[in-house]
PDB file of C-alpha atoms and ligand atoms in Angstrom:
ATOM      1  CA  MET A   1       0.050  -0.041   0.070  1.00 77.00           C
ATOM      2  CA  SER A   2       1.542   3.324  -0.966  1.00 88.00           C
ATOM      3  CA  PHE A   3       0.358   6.908   0.084  1.00 96.00           C
ATOM      4  CA  SER A   4       1.010  10.242  -1.316  1.00 97.00           C
ATOM      5  CA  ALA A   5       3.475  12.511   0.666  1.00 98.00           C
ATOM      6  CA  ALA A   6       0.531  14.904   1.317  1.00 98.00           C
ATOM      7  CA  GLU A   7      -1.438  12.217   2.908  1.00 98.00           C
ATOM      8  CA  VAL A   8       1.418  11.062   5.141  1.00 98.00           C
ATOM      9  CA  GLU A   9       2.081  14.677   6.316  1.00 98.00           C
ATOM     10  CA  ALA A  10      -1.591  15.458   6.891  1.00 98.00           C
ATOM     11  CA  ASN A  11      -2.099  12.323   9.036  1.00 98.00           C
ATOM     12  CA  HIS A  12       0.978  13.060  11.027  1.00 98.00           C
ATOM     13  CA  ALA A  13      -0.236  16.610  11.635  1.00 98.00           C
ATOM     14  CA  ARG A  14      -3.591  15.358  12.817  1.00 98.00           C
ATOM     15  CA  LEU A  15      -2.087  12.839  15.173  1.00 98.00           C
ATOM     16  CA  GLU A  16       0.243  15.634  16.563  1.00 98.00           C
ATOM     17  CA  GLN A  17      -2.735  17.892  17.208  1.00 98.00           C
ATOM     18  CA  ARG A  18      -4.635  15.141  18.919  1.00 97.00           C
ATOM     19  CA  ASN A  19      -1.455  14.472  21.186  1.00 97.00           C
ATOM     20  CA  ALA A  20      -1.151  18.203  21.971  1.00 97.00           C
ATOM     21  CA  VAL A  21      -4.938  18.073  23.143  1.00 96.00           C
ATOM     22  CA  HIS A  22      -3.920  15.124  25.447  1.00 97.00           C
ATOM     23  CA  ARG A  23      -0.841  16.933  26.784  1.00 97.00           C
ATOM     24  CA  ARG A  24      -2.929  20.027  27.519  1.00 97.00           C
ATOM     25  CA  PHE A  25      -4.979  18.030  29.906  1.00 96.00           C
ATOM     26  CA  GLY A  26      -1.880  16.592  31.540  1.00 95.00           C
ATOM     27  CA  TYR A  27      -1.585  13.041  29.620  1.00 96.00           C
ATOM     28  CA  ASP A  28       1.316  12.639  27.227  1.00 97.00           C
ATOM     29  CA  PRO A  29       0.543   9.552  25.352  1.00 97.00           C
ATOM     30  CA  GLU A  30       4.345   9.382  23.977  1.00 96.00           C
ATOM     31  CA  VAL A  31       5.649   9.347  27.660  1.00 96.00           C
ATOM     32  CA  SER A  32       3.121   6.597  28.526  1.00 96.00           C
ATOM     33  CA  VAL A  33       4.105   4.330  25.667  1.00 97.00           C
ATOM     34  CA  GLN A  34       7.759   4.861  26.552  1.00 97.00           C
ATOM     35  CA  TYR A  35       7.133   4.013  30.197  1.00 96.00           C
ATOM     36  CA  VAL A  36       5.252   0.742  28.964  1.00 97.00           C
ATOM     37  CA  LEU A  37       8.004  -0.268  26.678  1.00 98.00           C
ATOM     38  CA  GLU A  38      10.773   0.185  29.129  1.00 97.00           C
ATOM     39  CA  GLN A  39       8.834  -2.209  31.422  1.00 97.00           C
ATOM     40  CA  ALA A  40       8.237  -4.622  28.625  1.00 97.00           C
ATOM     41  CA  MET A  41      11.753  -4.911  27.331  1.00 97.00           C
ATOM     42  CA  PRO A  42      13.678  -6.961  26.481  1.00 97.00           C
ATOM     43  CA  LEU A  43      11.482  -8.392  23.625  1.00 97.00           C
ATOM     44  CA  ARG A  44      12.768 -10.633  21.109  1.00 95.00           C
ATOM     45  CA  GLY A  45      11.481 -13.081  18.376  1.00 96.00           C
ATOM     46  CA  ARG A  46       7.964 -12.881  17.010  1.00 97.00           C
ATOM     47  CA  VAL A  47       5.920  -9.933  18.589  1.00 98.00           C
ATOM     48  CA  LEU A  48       2.060  -9.402  18.339  1.00 98.00           C
ATOM     49  CA  ASP A  49       0.487  -6.214  19.075  1.00 98.00           C
ATOM     50  CA  ILE A  50      -3.226  -6.149  19.675  1.00 98.00           C
ATOM     51  CA  GLY A  51      -5.338  -3.191  18.846  1.00 98.00           C
ATOM     52  CA  THR A  52      -3.319  -1.173  16.413  1.00 98.00           C
ATOM     53  CA  GLY A  53      -5.286   2.118  16.735  1.00 98.00           C
ATOM     54  CA  LYS A  54      -3.437   5.015  15.242  1.00 98.00           C
ATOM     55  CA  GLY A  55      -0.175   3.238  15.837  1.00 98.00           C
ATOM     56  CA  ARG A  56       0.933   5.257  18.846  1.00 98.00           C
ATOM     57  CA  PHE A  57       2.311   2.190  20.476  1.00 98.00           C
ATOM     58  CA  VAL A  58       3.312  -0.245  17.655  1.00 98.00           C
ATOM     59  CA  ILE A  59       5.387   2.501  15.983  1.00 98.00           C
ATOM     60  CA  PRO A  60       7.748   2.832  18.769  1.00 98.00           C
ATOM     61  CA  LEU A  61       7.579  -0.858  19.318  1.00 98.00           C
ATOM     62  CA  GLY A  62       8.550  -1.546  15.756  1.00 97.00           C
ATOM     63  CA  ARG A  63      11.680   0.581  16.451  1.00 95.00           C
ATOM     64  CA  GLN A  64      12.814  -1.781  19.203  1.00 94.00           C
ATOM     65  CA  VAL A  65      11.994  -5.160  17.662  1.00 95.00           C
ATOM     66  CA  ALA A  66      12.921  -6.777  14.312  1.00 88.00           C
ATOM     67  CA  SER A  67       9.492  -7.590  13.350  1.00 87.00           C
ATOM     68  CA  VAL A  68       6.108  -6.886  14.671  1.00 98.00           C
ATOM     69  CA  THR A  69       2.581  -7.947  13.619  1.00 98.00           C
ATOM     70  CA  THR A  70      -0.388  -5.741  14.672  1.00 98.00           C
ATOM     71  CA  VAL A  71      -4.060  -6.430  14.405  1.00 98.00           C
ATOM     72  CA  ASP A  72      -7.241  -4.210  14.543  1.00 98.00           C
ATOM     73  CA  VAL A  73     -10.769  -4.830  13.577  1.00 98.00           C
ATOM     74  CA  SER A  74     -10.946  -1.397  11.997  1.00 98.00           C
ATOM     75  CA  ALA A  75      -9.436  -1.135   8.401  1.00 98.00           C
ATOM     76  CA  GLU A  76      -9.852   2.828   8.914  1.00 98.00           C
ATOM     77  CA  GLU A  77      -7.603   2.826  12.161  1.00 98.00           C
ATOM     78  CA  GLN A  78      -5.100   0.689  10.669  1.00 98.00           C
ATOM     79  CA  ARG A  79      -4.930   2.925   7.671  1.00 98.00           C
ATOM     80  CA  TYR A  80      -4.128   5.840   9.999  1.00 98.00           C
ATOM     81  CA  ALA A  81      -1.367   3.768  11.663  1.00 98.00           C
ATOM     82  CA  ARG A  82       0.196   2.726   8.231  1.00 98.00           C
ATOM     83  CA  LEU A  83       0.189   6.412   7.395  1.00 98.00           C
ATOM     84  CA  GLU A  84       1.965   7.226  10.574  1.00 98.00           C
ATOM     85  CA  ALA A  85       4.436   4.193  10.228  1.00 98.00           C
ATOM     86  CA  THR A  86       5.273   5.503   6.787  1.00 98.00           C
ATOM     87  CA  TYR A  87       6.002   8.989   8.228  1.00 98.00           C
ATOM     88  CA  ALA A  88       8.094   7.323  10.978  1.00 97.00           C
ATOM     89  CA  GLY A  89      10.070   5.259   8.602  1.00 96.00           C
ATOM     90  CA  VAL A  90       9.129   1.829  10.098  1.00 96.00           C
ATOM     91  CA  ALA A  91       6.328   0.502   7.889  1.00 96.00           C
ATOM     92  CA  ASP A  92       8.552  -2.245   6.544  1.00 95.00           C
ATOM     93  CA  ARG A  93       9.131  -3.550  10.027  1.00 95.00           C
ATOM     94  CA  ILE A  94       5.258  -3.859  10.812  1.00 98.00           C
ATOM     95  CA  ARG A  95       2.818  -6.400   9.544  1.00 98.00           C
ATOM     96  CA  PHE A  96      -0.782  -4.870   9.557  1.00 98.00           C
ATOM     97  CA  VAL A  97      -3.647  -7.406   9.771  1.00 98.00           C
ATOM     98  CA  ILE A  98      -7.256  -6.458   9.928  1.00 98.00           C
ATOM     99  CA  LEU A  99      -9.089  -8.832  12.113  1.00 98.00           C
ATOM    100  CA  ASP A 100     -11.117  -9.323  15.358  1.00 98.00           C
ATOM    101  CA  ALA A 101      -8.774 -10.296  18.280  1.00 98.00           C
ATOM    102  CA  ARG A 102     -11.428 -12.445  19.584  1.00 98.00           C
ATOM    103  CA  PHE A 103     -10.470 -14.887  16.815  1.00 98.00           C
ATOM    104  CA  LEU A 104      -6.691 -14.930  16.258  1.00 98.00           C
ATOM    105  CA  PRO A 105      -5.783 -16.994  13.194  1.00 98.00           C
ATOM    106  CA  TRP A 106      -2.509 -18.416  14.574  1.00 98.00           C
ATOM    107  CA  PRO A 107      -1.959 -21.627  16.195  1.00 98.00           C
ATOM    108  CA  ALA A 108      -1.310 -22.138  19.857  1.00 98.00           C
ATOM    109  CA  ALA A 109       2.277 -20.865  20.957  1.00 98.00           C
ATOM    110  CA  SER A 110       3.160 -18.781  17.852  1.00 98.00           C
ATOM    111  CA  PHE A 111       4.497 -15.543  19.301  1.00 98.00           C
ATOM    112  CA  ASP A 112       7.448 -14.881  21.835  1.00 98.00           C
ATOM    113  CA  ALA A 113       5.576 -11.742  23.081  1.00 98.00           C
ATOM    114  CA  VAL A 114       1.971 -10.468  22.895  1.00 98.00           C
ATOM    115  CA  LEU A 115       1.273  -6.846  23.809  1.00 98.00           C
ATOM    116  CA  SER A 116      -1.536  -4.506  23.939  1.00 98.00           C
ATOM    117  CA  TRP A 117      -1.665  -0.660  24.937  1.00 98.00           C
ATOM    118  CA  ASN A 118      -4.837   1.072  25.915  1.00 98.00           C
ATOM    119  CA  VAL A 119      -7.143  -1.234  24.010  1.00 98.00           C
ATOM    120  CA  PHE A 120      -8.922  -3.353  26.649  1.00 98.00           C
ATOM    121  CA  HIS A 121     -11.287  -0.744  27.832  1.00 97.00           C
ATOM    122  CA  HIS A 122     -12.783  -0.627  24.318  1.00 96.00           C
ATOM    123  CA  LEU A 123     -13.326  -4.281  23.904  1.00 97.00           C
ATOM    124  CA  ASP A 124     -16.870  -5.946  24.109  1.00 96.00           C
ATOM    125  CA  ASP A 125     -15.416  -9.308  25.204  1.00 97.00           C
ATOM    126  CA  PRO A 126     -11.944  -8.578  26.882  1.00 97.00           C
ATOM    127  CA  GLU A 127     -11.921 -12.048  28.589  1.00 97.00           C
ATOM    128  CA  ARG A 128     -12.007 -13.577  25.195  1.00 98.00           C
ATOM    129  CA  VAL A 129      -9.205 -11.503  23.941  1.00 98.00           C
ATOM    130  CA  PHE A 130      -7.322 -12.148  26.913  1.00 98.00           C
ATOM    131  CA  SER A 131      -7.453 -15.856  26.470  1.00 98.00           C
ATOM    132  CA  GLU A 132      -6.404 -15.577  22.832  1.00 98.00           C
ATOM    133  CA  MET A 133      -3.552 -13.567  23.780  1.00 98.00           C
ATOM    134  CA  LEU A 134      -2.511 -16.347  25.928  1.00 98.00           C
ATOM    135  CA  ARG A 135      -3.291 -19.092  23.635  1.00 98.00           C
ATOM    136  CA  VAL A 136      -0.825 -17.619  20.947  1.00 98.00           C
ATOM    137  CA  LEU A 137       1.892 -17.063  23.441  1.00 98.00           C
ATOM    138  CA  LYS A 138       4.894 -19.511  23.391  1.00 98.00           C
ATOM    139  CA  PRO A 139       6.174 -21.171  26.621  1.00 97.00           C
ATOM    140  CA  GLY A 140       8.722 -18.645  27.920  1.00 97.00           C
ATOM    141  CA  GLY A 141       6.939 -15.932  26.241  1.00 98.00           C
ATOM    142  CA  LYS A 142       5.962 -12.469  27.658  1.00 98.00           C
ATOM    143  CA  LEU A 143       2.564 -11.009  27.890  1.00 98.00           C
ATOM    144  CA  VAL A 144       2.304  -7.119  28.307  1.00 98.00           C
ATOM    145  CA  LEU A 145      -1.038  -5.657  29.042  1.00 98.00           C
ATOM    146  CA  ALA A 146      -1.407  -1.845  29.551  1.00 98.00           C
ATOM    147  CA  ASP A 147      -4.417   0.200  29.986  1.00 98.00           C
ATOM    148  CA  PHE A 148      -5.304   3.401  31.748  1.00 98.00           C
ATOM    149  CA  SER A 149      -4.877   3.659  35.409  1.00 96.00           C
ATOM    150  CA  PRO A 150      -7.586   5.475  37.468  1.00 94.00           C
ATOM    151  CA  SER A 151      -5.725   8.917  36.926  1.00 95.00           C
ATOM    152  CA  GLY A 152      -5.459   8.016  33.083  1.00 96.00           C
ATOM    153  CA  PHE A 153      -9.145   7.281  33.039  1.00 97.00           C
ATOM    154  CA  ARG A 154      -9.837  10.572  34.783  1.00 96.00           C
ATOM    155  CA  VAL A 155      -7.978  12.558  32.363  1.00 96.00           C
ATOM    156  CA  MET A 156      -9.415  10.841  29.350  1.00 97.00           C
ATOM    157  CA  GLY A 157     -12.804  11.198  30.726  1.00 97.00           C
ATOM    158  CA  GLU A 158     -12.175  14.996  31.185  1.00 97.00           C
ATOM    159  CA  ILE A 159     -10.899  15.355  27.568  1.00 96.00           C
ATOM    160  CA  HIS A 160     -13.966  13.502  26.221  1.00 96.00           C
ATOM    161  CA  ALA A 161     -16.413  15.424  28.363  1.00 96.00           C
ATOM    162  CA  ALA A 162     -14.922  18.659  26.859  1.00 95.00           C
ATOM    163  CA  GLU A 163     -15.855  17.310  23.466  1.00 94.00           C
ATOM    164  CA  GLY A 164     -19.296  16.225  24.487  1.00 96.00           C
ATOM    165  CA  ARG A 165     -18.466  12.580  24.465  1.00 96.00           C
ATOM    166  CA  ARG A 166     -18.105   9.779  26.883  1.00 95.00           C
ATOM    167  CA  HIS A 167     -14.845   7.846  27.078  1.00 95.00           C
ATOM    168  CA  PRO A 168     -15.646   4.115  28.119  1.00 95.00           C
ATOM    169  CA  HIS A 169     -14.430   3.222  31.590  1.00 95.00           C
ATOM    170  CA  PRO A 170     -15.284  -0.449  32.470  1.00 94.00           C
ATOM    171  CA  PRO A 171     -14.180  -1.792  35.988  1.00 93.00           C
ATOM    172  CA  SER A 172     -10.505  -2.782  35.902  1.00 92.00           C
ATOM    173  CA  ARG A 173      -9.812  -6.508  35.520  1.00 94.00           C
ATOM    174  CA  PHE A 174      -6.262  -6.183  36.246  1.00 96.00           C
ATOM    175  CA  ALA A 175      -6.319  -7.661  39.855  1.00 96.00           C
ATOM    176  CA  HIS A 176      -8.350 -10.606  38.402  1.00 96.00           C
ATOM    177  CA  TRP A 177      -5.978 -11.242  35.506  1.00 97.00           C
ATOM    178  CA  GLN A 178      -2.807 -10.924  37.785  1.00 98.00           C
ATOM    179  CA  ALA A 179      -4.310 -13.650  40.156  1.00 98.00           C
ATOM    180  CA  PHE A 180      -5.231 -15.870  36.997  1.00 97.00           C
ATOM    181  CA  LEU A 181      -1.765 -15.605  35.587  1.00 98.00           C
ATOM    182  CA  GLN A 182      -0.136 -16.440  38.957  1.00 97.00           C
ATOM    183  CA  ARG A 183      -2.262 -19.468  39.260  1.00 97.00           C
ATOM    184  CA  THR A 184      -1.535 -20.732  35.733  1.00 96.00           C
ATOM    185  CA  GLY A 185       2.121 -20.671  35.573  1.00 96.00           C
ATOM    186  CA  PHE A 186       3.264 -16.996  34.941  1.00 98.00           C
ATOM    187  CA  GLN A 187       5.689 -14.889  36.716  1.00 98.00           C
ATOM    188  CA  VAL A 188       3.860 -11.619  37.097  1.00 98.00           C
ATOM    189  CA  ARG A 189       4.758  -7.995  37.788  1.00 97.00           C
ATOM    190  CA  ARG A 190       1.862  -5.604  38.154  1.00 97.00           C
ATOM    191  CA  LEU A 191       2.834  -1.864  37.747  1.00 96.00           C
ATOM    192  CA  CYS A 192       1.037   1.428  38.027  1.00 92.00           C
ATOM    193  CA  GLY A 193       2.530   4.484  36.230  1.00 88.00           C
ATOM    194  CA  LYS A 194       1.172   7.892  36.440  1.00 90.00           C
ATOM    195  CA  HIS A 195      -1.543   7.199  33.859  1.00 95.00           C
ATOM    196  CA  GLN A 196      -0.857   3.573  32.966  1.00 95.00           C
ATOM    197  CA  GLU A 197      -1.680   0.176  34.758  1.00 97.00           C
ATOM    198  CA  LEU A 198       0.391  -2.505  33.481  1.00 97.00           C
ATOM    199  CA  LEU A 199       0.929  -6.411  33.773  1.00 98.00           C
ATOM    200  CA  VAL A 200       4.214  -7.821  32.522  1.00 98.00           C
ATOM    201  CA  ALA A 201       4.040 -11.512  32.668  1.00 98.00           C
ATOM    202  CA  ARG A 202       6.360 -14.385  31.502  1.00 98.00           C
ATOM    203  CA  ARG A 203       5.049 -17.772  30.879  1.00 97.00           C
ATOM    204  CA  ILE A 204       7.244 -20.223  32.960  1.00 95.00           C
ATOM    205  CA  LEU A 205       5.051 -23.291  32.838  1.00 80.00           C
TER     206      LEU A 205
HETATM  207  C1  SAM B 301      -7.785   3.385  21.457  1.00 66.59           C
HETATM  208  S1  SAM B 301      -7.402   2.272  20.247  1.00 66.59           S
HETATM  209  C2  SAM B 301      -5.814   1.629  20.966  1.00 66.59           C
HETATM  210  C3  SAM B 301      -4.740   2.391  20.989  1.00 66.59           C
HETATM  211  C4  SAM B 301      -3.643   1.717  20.142  1.00 66.59           C
HETATM  212  N1  SAM B 301      -2.998   0.586  20.793  1.00 66.59           N
HETATM  213  C5  SAM B 301      -2.515   2.707  19.718  1.00 66.59           C
HETATM  214  O1  SAM B 301      -1.466   2.591  19.995  1.00 66.59           O
HETATM  215  O2  SAM B 301      -2.827   3.959  19.286  1.00 66.59           O
HETATM  216  C6  SAM B 301      -8.473   0.895  20.481  1.00 66.59           C
HETATM  217  C7  SAM B 301      -8.523   0.056  19.288  1.00 66.59           C
HETATM  218  O3  SAM B 301      -8.962  -1.248  19.600  1.00 66.59           O
HETATM  219  C8  SAM B 301      -9.603  -1.781  18.255  1.00 66.59           C
HETATM  220  N2  SAM B 301     -10.477  -2.823  18.751  1.00 66.59           N
HETATM  221  C9  SAM B 301     -11.633  -2.849  19.356  1.00 66.59           C
HETATM  222  N3  SAM B 301     -12.103  -3.982  19.557  1.00 66.59           N
HETATM  223  C10 SAM B 301     -11.269  -4.907  18.909  1.00 66.59           C
HETATM  224  C11 SAM B 301     -11.402  -6.303  18.462  1.00 66.59           C
HETATM  225  N4  SAM B 301     -12.288  -7.088  18.898  1.00 66.59           N
HETATM  226  N5  SAM B 301     -10.253  -6.767  17.885  1.00 66.59           N
HETATM  227  C12 SAM B 301      -9.433  -5.874  17.376  1.00 66.59           C
HETATM  228  N6  SAM B 301      -9.316  -4.626  17.582  1.00 66.59           N
HETATM  229  C13 SAM B 301     -10.276  -4.169  18.201  1.00 66.59           C
HETATM  230  C14 SAM B 301     -10.381  -0.429  17.742  1.00 66.59           C
HETATM  231  O4  SAM B 301     -10.678  -0.647  16.464  1.00 66.59           O
HETATM  232  C15 SAM B 301      -9.388   0.678  18.020  1.00 66.59           C
HETATM  233  O5  SAM B 301      -8.543   0.754  17.046  1.00 66.59           O
END
């Protein structure tokens, strides 16, 4: 897929404007992504990202790993992410796949790491996606699940309210998933950054 330089520039300018709005409310998506990536490293082998969105996470991730596959149910969102990956010069390191993460097409134990950033509060069936992420993770592999912390949700709520919209804020499942992972053979770290809640888990059994 190739884009005109004008499309790539316009998409980047839109994303920058949106990030600037977030920063005015006290939330910097780039800082949050860096925080999560620092906690997630080292990463190696085949890496899967769930919920491409506009590519805020998978693009910096693509700079860190040799090859990453990212999935999103929305072709429109993935197009924005592809445009931004082109702007960032990492499009050739990222494989974009349009699909519903409730039904991942890969066999069990296909990936060395499976990550997701700020997606789970948008999911209709987070348990199903969580179990798919675990199914495709290899023994010894790493699961990284990040979503907004209470203060992150507060800021996002304020931004959306100022725009006359509502930001989804389902109850956090992190404590439940942490306990589940610990029971099922994972070493788990649960962290809370300024705006991010995070599980970093390694499959040891
Ligand atoms: C807020 S965005 C996530 C942010 C993104 N990780 C980034 O780095 O910019 C949430 C994304 O989840 C996607 N999504 C929602 N339900 C999904 C599903 N069942 N399978 C795959 N993607 C889904 C949406 O289309 C949307 O692009």
